[in-house]
Coordinates of C-alpha atoms in Angstrom, one line a residue:
Chain A
M323 CA 0.0 0.0 0.0
S324 CA 1.4 3.5 -0.9
A325 CA 1.7 6.4 1.5
A326 CA -1.0 9.1 1.2
P327 CA -0.4 11.6 -1.6
D328 CA -0.1 14.5 0.9
A329 CA 2.6 12.6 2.8
I330 CA 4.5 12.0 -0.5
R331 CA 4.2 15.6 -1.5
A332 CA 5.4 16.7 1.9
A333 CA 8.4 14.4 1.6
L334 CA 9.3 15.9 -1.8
S335 CA 8.6 19.5 -1.0
S336 CA 12.2 20.3 -0.5
L337 CA 13.1 18.8 -3.8
A338 CA 10.4 20.9 -5.4
T339 CA 12.1 24.0 -4.0
V340 CA 15.4 22.9 -5.7
F341 CA 13.6 22.6 -9.0
A342 CA 11.9 26.0 -8.5
A343 CA 15.3 27.7 -8.1
D344 CA 16.0 26.8 -11.7
G345 CA 12.5 27.7 -13.0
Y346 CA 10.8 24.3 -12.9
R347 CA 7.8 23.0 -11.1
L348 CA 8.0 19.5 -9.7
I349 CA 4.5 18.2 -9.4
V350 CA 3.3 14.9 -7.8
S351 CA 0.6 14.1 -10.3
G352 CA -0.4 10.7 -9.0
V353 CA 0.2 8.1 -6.2
G354 CA -1.3 4.7 -6.0
A355 CA -0.7 0.9 -6.2
G356 CA 2.9 1.4 -5.4
R357 CA 3.5 3.8 -8.3
L358 CA 4.4 7.5 -8.0
K359 CA 3.9 9.8 -11.0
I360 CA 6.0 13.0 -11.1
R361 CA 5.7 15.7 -13.8
V362 CA 8.3 18.5 -14.3
E363 CA 7.1 21.6 -16.0
A364 CA 9.2 24.5 -17.2
E365 CA 8.3 28.1 -16.3
P366 CA 9.0 30.7 -19.0
N367 CA 12.3 31.7 -17.2
A368 CA 13.5 28.1 -16.8
C369 CA 17.3 27.5 -17.2
A370 CA 17.6 24.7 -19.8
D371 CA 21.1 23.6 -18.8
C372 CA 20.2 23.6 -15.1
L373 CA 17.7 20.8 -15.2
I374 CA 18.7 17.7 -13.1
D375 CA 18.6 14.6 -15.3
K376 CA 15.9 12.0 -14.9
E377 CA 18.0 9.3 -13.5
T378 CA 19.4 11.6 -10.8
L379 CA 15.9 12.8 -10.0
V380 CA 14.7 9.2 -9.5
G381 CA 17.5 8.6 -7.0
L382 CA 16.8 11.9 -5.2
V383 CA 13.1 11.0 -5.0
Q384 CA 13.9 7.6 -3.7
S385 CA 16.3 9.0 -1.1
S386 CA 13.7 11.6 0.0
L387 CA 10.7 9.3 0.5
P388 CA 10.0 7.7 3.9
E389 CA 11.0 4.1 4.1
N390 CA 7.4 3.0 4.5
A391 CA 6.2 5.0 1.4
G392 CA 5.5 1.7 -0.4
I393 CA 6.6 3.1 -3.8
H394 CA 7.9 0.5 -6.2
A395 CA 7.9 2.4 -9.5
I396 CA 8.4 6.1 -10.4
D397 CA 7.0 7.5 -13.6
I398 CA 8.7 10.7 -14.7
Q399 CA 7.5 13.2 -17.3
Y400 CA 10.0 15.9 -18.3
P401 CA 9.3 19.0 -20.4
Chain B
M1301 CA 0.3 12.5 -21.6
V1302 CA 3.5 10.3 -21.9
F1303 CA 5.3 9.2 -18.7
E1304 CA 8.6 7.4 -18.7
L1305 CA 8.7 4.6 -16.3
M1306 CA 11.8 4.6 -14.1
N1307 CA 12.9 1.7 -11.9
P1308 CA 14.1 3.0 -8.6
A1309 CA 15.3 -0.5 -7.4
G1310 CA 18.9 0.2 -8.2
N1311 CA 19.1 2.9 -5.5
V1312 CA 17.6 0.9 -2.7
N1313 CA 20.7 -1.0 -1.5
V1314 CA 23.4 1.7 -1.8
R1315 CA 26.7 0.7 -0.4
V1316 CA 27.7 3.3 2.2
S1317 CA 31.2 4.6 2.0
K1318 CA 33.2 6.8 4.5
V1319 CA 34.8 10.0 3.4
A1320 CA 38.5 9.8 2.7
N1321 CA 41.1 10.4 5.4
R1322 CA 41.4 14.1 6.2
L1323 CA 44.6 16.0 5.7
R1324 CA 46.8 16.7 8.8
V1325 CA 48.2 20.0 7.4
L1326 CA 47.4 22.3 4.5
K1327 CA 50.8 23.8 4.3
G1328 CA 52.5 22.6 1.1
A1329 CA 49.5 20.5 0.1
R1330 CA 48.7 20.2 -3.6
L1331 CA 45.3 21.6 -4.5
G1332 CA 43.3 20.4 -7.5
L1333 CA 40.5 22.6 -8.9
L1334 CA 37.8 21.1 -11.0
D1335 CA 36.0 23.7 -13.1
N1336 CA 32.7 22.5 -14.4
G1337 CA 32.4 25.3 -17.0
K1338 CA 29.8 27.3 -15.3
T1339 CA 30.1 31.0 -15.7
N1340 CA 32.5 32.4 -13.1
A1341 CA 33.6 28.9 -12.1
A1342 CA 37.3 29.1 -13.1
K1343 CA 37.5 32.7 -11.8
F1344 CA 35.9 31.8 -8.4
L1345 CA 38.0 28.6 -8.0
N1346 CA 41.2 30.7 -8.7
M1347 CA 40.1 33.2 -6.0
V1348 CA 39.6 30.4 -3.6
A1349 CA 43.1 29.0 -4.5
D1350 CA 44.7 32.4 -4.0
I1351 CA 43.3 32.7 -0.5
L1352 CA 44.3 29.1 0.4
V1353 CA 47.9 29.7 -0.8
R1354 CA 48.2 33.2 0.8
E1355 CA 46.6 32.5 4.1
Y1356 CA 47.1 28.7 4.6
G1357 CA 50.3 28.0 2.8
V1358 CA 48.8 25.6 0.3
G1359 CA 51.4 24.5 -2.3
A1360 CA 51.0 23.8 -6.0
V1361 CA 47.6 24.5 -7.6
K1362 CA 46.4 22.8 -10.8
M1363 CA 43.2 23.5 -12.6
F1364 CA 41.2 20.8 -14.4
S1365 CA 38.1 21.2 -16.6
K1366 CA 35.1 19.1 -17.3
D1367 CA 33.6 18.9 -20.8
T1368 CA 30.1 19.7 -19.5
L1369 CA 28.5 20.8 -16.2
A1370 CA 25.5 18.6 -16.7
K1371 CA 27.3 15.3 -16.4
P1372 CA 29.8 13.7 -14.0
A1373 CA 33.5 13.9 -14.7
S1374 CA 35.0 11.0 -16.5
R1375 CA 36.9 8.3 -14.6
E1376 CA 40.0 9.3 -16.6
L1377 CA 39.8 12.9 -15.4
L1378 CA 39.1 11.9 -11.8
H1379 CA 42.2 9.7 -11.8
A1380 CA 44.3 12.5 -13.4
I1381 CA 43.1 14.9 -10.7
I1382 CA 44.0 12.6 -7.8
A1383 CA 47.4 11.9 -9.3
D1384 CA 48.4 15.6 -9.0
S1385 CA 46.4 16.6 -5.9
D1386 CA 46.3 16.1 -2.1
F1387 CA 42.8 17.7 -1.9
V1388 CA 40.3 19.1 -4.4
V1389 CA 37.7 21.9 -4.7
T1390 CA 35.0 21.5 -7.3
G1391 CA 32.4 24.0 -8.6
L1392 CA 30.4 25.9 -9.2
G1393 CA 27.2 24.4 -7.9
D1394 CA 24.6 27.1 -8.3
C1395 CA 22.0 25.3 -10.4
G1396 CA 20.4 21.9 -10.1
S1397 CA 22.5 20.0 -12.6
C1398 CA 25.8 21.6 -11.8
S1399 CA 25.4 21.3 -8.1
T1400 CA 24.4 17.6 -8.2
N1401 CA 27.2 16.8 -10.6
S1402 CA 29.8 18.8 -8.6
V1403 CA 28.9 16.9 -5.5
H1404 CA 28.9 13.7 -7.4
D1405 CA 32.4 14.4 -8.7
S1406 CA 33.6 15.3 -5.2
I1407 CA 32.1 12.1 -3.7
E1408 CA 33.8 10.0 -6.4
I1409 CA 37.1 11.7 -5.6
E1410 CA 36.6 11.0 -1.9
K1411 CA 36.0 7.4 -2.8
L1412 CA 39.4 7.4 -4.6
G1413 CA 41.1 8.5 -1.4
I1414 CA 41.5 12.3 -1.1
P1415 CA 39.3 15.0 0.4
A1416 CA 37.2 16.9 -2.1
V1417 CA 34.9 19.9 -1.4
A1418 CA 32.1 21.0 -3.8
V1419 CA 31.1 24.6 -3.5
C1420 CA 27.3 24.9 -3.8
T1421 CA 24.7 27.6 -3.2
E1422 CA 21.9 27.5 -0.6
P1423 CA 18.8 26.8 -2.7
F1424 CA 20.2 23.4 -3.7
L1425 CA 21.0 22.0 -0.3
P1426 CA 17.9 19.9 0.1
G1427 CA 18.6 18.1 -3.1
L1428 CA 22.3 17.7 -2.2
D1429 CA 21.5 16.1 1.2
A1430 CA 19.4 13.5 -0.7
L1431 CA 22.2 13.1 -3.2
T1432 CA 24.8 12.3 -0.6
R1433 CA 22.6 9.5 0.7
M1434 CA 21.9 8.3 -2.9
R1435 CA 25.6 8.2 -3.7
G1436 CA 26.4 6.3 -0.5
M1437 CA 28.3 8.9 1.4
P1438 CA 25.8 10.5 3.8
D1439 CA 28.6 12.0 5.9
Y1440 CA 29.9 14.0 3.0
K1441 CA 30.1 17.8 3.6
F1442 CA 30.1 20.5 1.0
A1443 CA 30.9 24.3 1.3
V1444 CA 27.9 26.5 1.0
S1445 CA 27.6 30.0 -0.4
P1446 CA 24.7 32.4 -0.7
H1447 CA 23.0 32.2 -4.1
P1448 CA 24.0 33.1 -6.8
L1449 CA 27.7 32.8 -7.9
G1450 CA 27.5 32.6 -11.7
V1451 CA 26.3 36.2 -12.3
L1452 CA 28.4 38.1 -9.7
F1453 CA 31.0 40.8 -10.5
D1454 CA 34.6 40.2 -9.4
D1455 CA 34.4 42.1 -6.1
E1456 CA 31.3 40.2 -5.0
L1457 CA 32.8 37.0 -6.1
K1458 CA 35.9 37.6 -4.0
G1459 CA 33.6 38.1 -1.0
R1460 CA 32.0 34.8 -1.6
A1461 CA 35.4 33.1 -1.9
Q1462 CA 36.4 34.6 1.5
L1463 CA 33.2 33.1 2.9
V1464 CA 33.7 29.6 1.7
V1465 CA 37.4 29.1 2.3
P1466 CA 37.1 28.6 6.1
Q1467 CA 34.5 26.0 5.3
I1468 CA 36.7 24.2 2.8
V1469 CA 39.6 24.2 5.3
Q1470 CA 37.4 22.8 8.1
I1471 CA 36.1 20.1 5.8
V1472 CA 39.5 19.1 4.4
L1473 CA 41.1 19.0 7.9
G1474 CA 38.1 17.5 9.6
S1475 CA 37.5 19.9 12.5
A1476 CA 37.2 23.5 13.4
E1477 CA 40.2 23.2 15.8
S1478 CA 42.4 21.9 13.0
A1479 CA 41.3 24.7 10.7
Q1480 CA 42.1 27.3 13.4
R1481 CA 45.5 25.7 13.9
A1482 CA 46.1 25.8 10.1
A1483 CA 45.4 29.5 9.9
T1484 CA 47.6 30.3 12.9
T1485 CA 50.5 28.2 11.6
A1486 CA 50.3 29.6 8.1
S1487 CA 50.5 33.2 9.4
A1488 CA 53.3 32.6 11.9
P1489 CA 56.6 34.2 11.1
V1490 CA 59.1 31.9 9.4
T1491 CA 62.1 31.2 11.6
P1492 CA 65.5 30.8 10.0

């Protein structure tokens, strides 16, 4: 069973601030059945060279989630 | 809407490594600088090196450069760096990709056996804390500057260099007491 979406969002809120510093929005767009969906959107002022690559983001998410989050797969959508 | 499925299983069982042994003294130590190509990076690292040489007696300084700030340094480059250095400063980390890759490079250098300090700015600290866990070195410490660094003029950049050097010294020597001793020793008059 996956943790509540609000708990997941809270765990990832600091990562969201990291993305915001470069002009990106990190959005938890779905949580359920052990799967976490994350969408990254670019603001008009986003720095193209600054975006953290997907593989690193997955690792950062994994390191930021609580151990009992129950997430077994992470779906990433990048701009 | 298209999502790309990523398997996070590879990050679950990360082997935890300790940081490299700290230096006992800075005086005469060889400093390697790893410039990631970010605007102001080489200039800032040289300012840091100037302070370390002038105020702490650091010895030879050698600059190395990465092909791109958005990817980790190659193994060949990392080995070339540690062959000519006793400790390393990497930077600049004032964006998401450059900060994560600078810290990644420094952690890999630590794993190869010498202290390495990434200089990063404040907004990226939450991601970097997660990164040190992800890369298996949760005790790794980096030097922190106010944001930004890449767009500053020289006099502002010098101020930031002054700010991070004591942090670098403390990280490389392992304690505040050692850092204080290093500063005192370096400024002591030379006796014939």
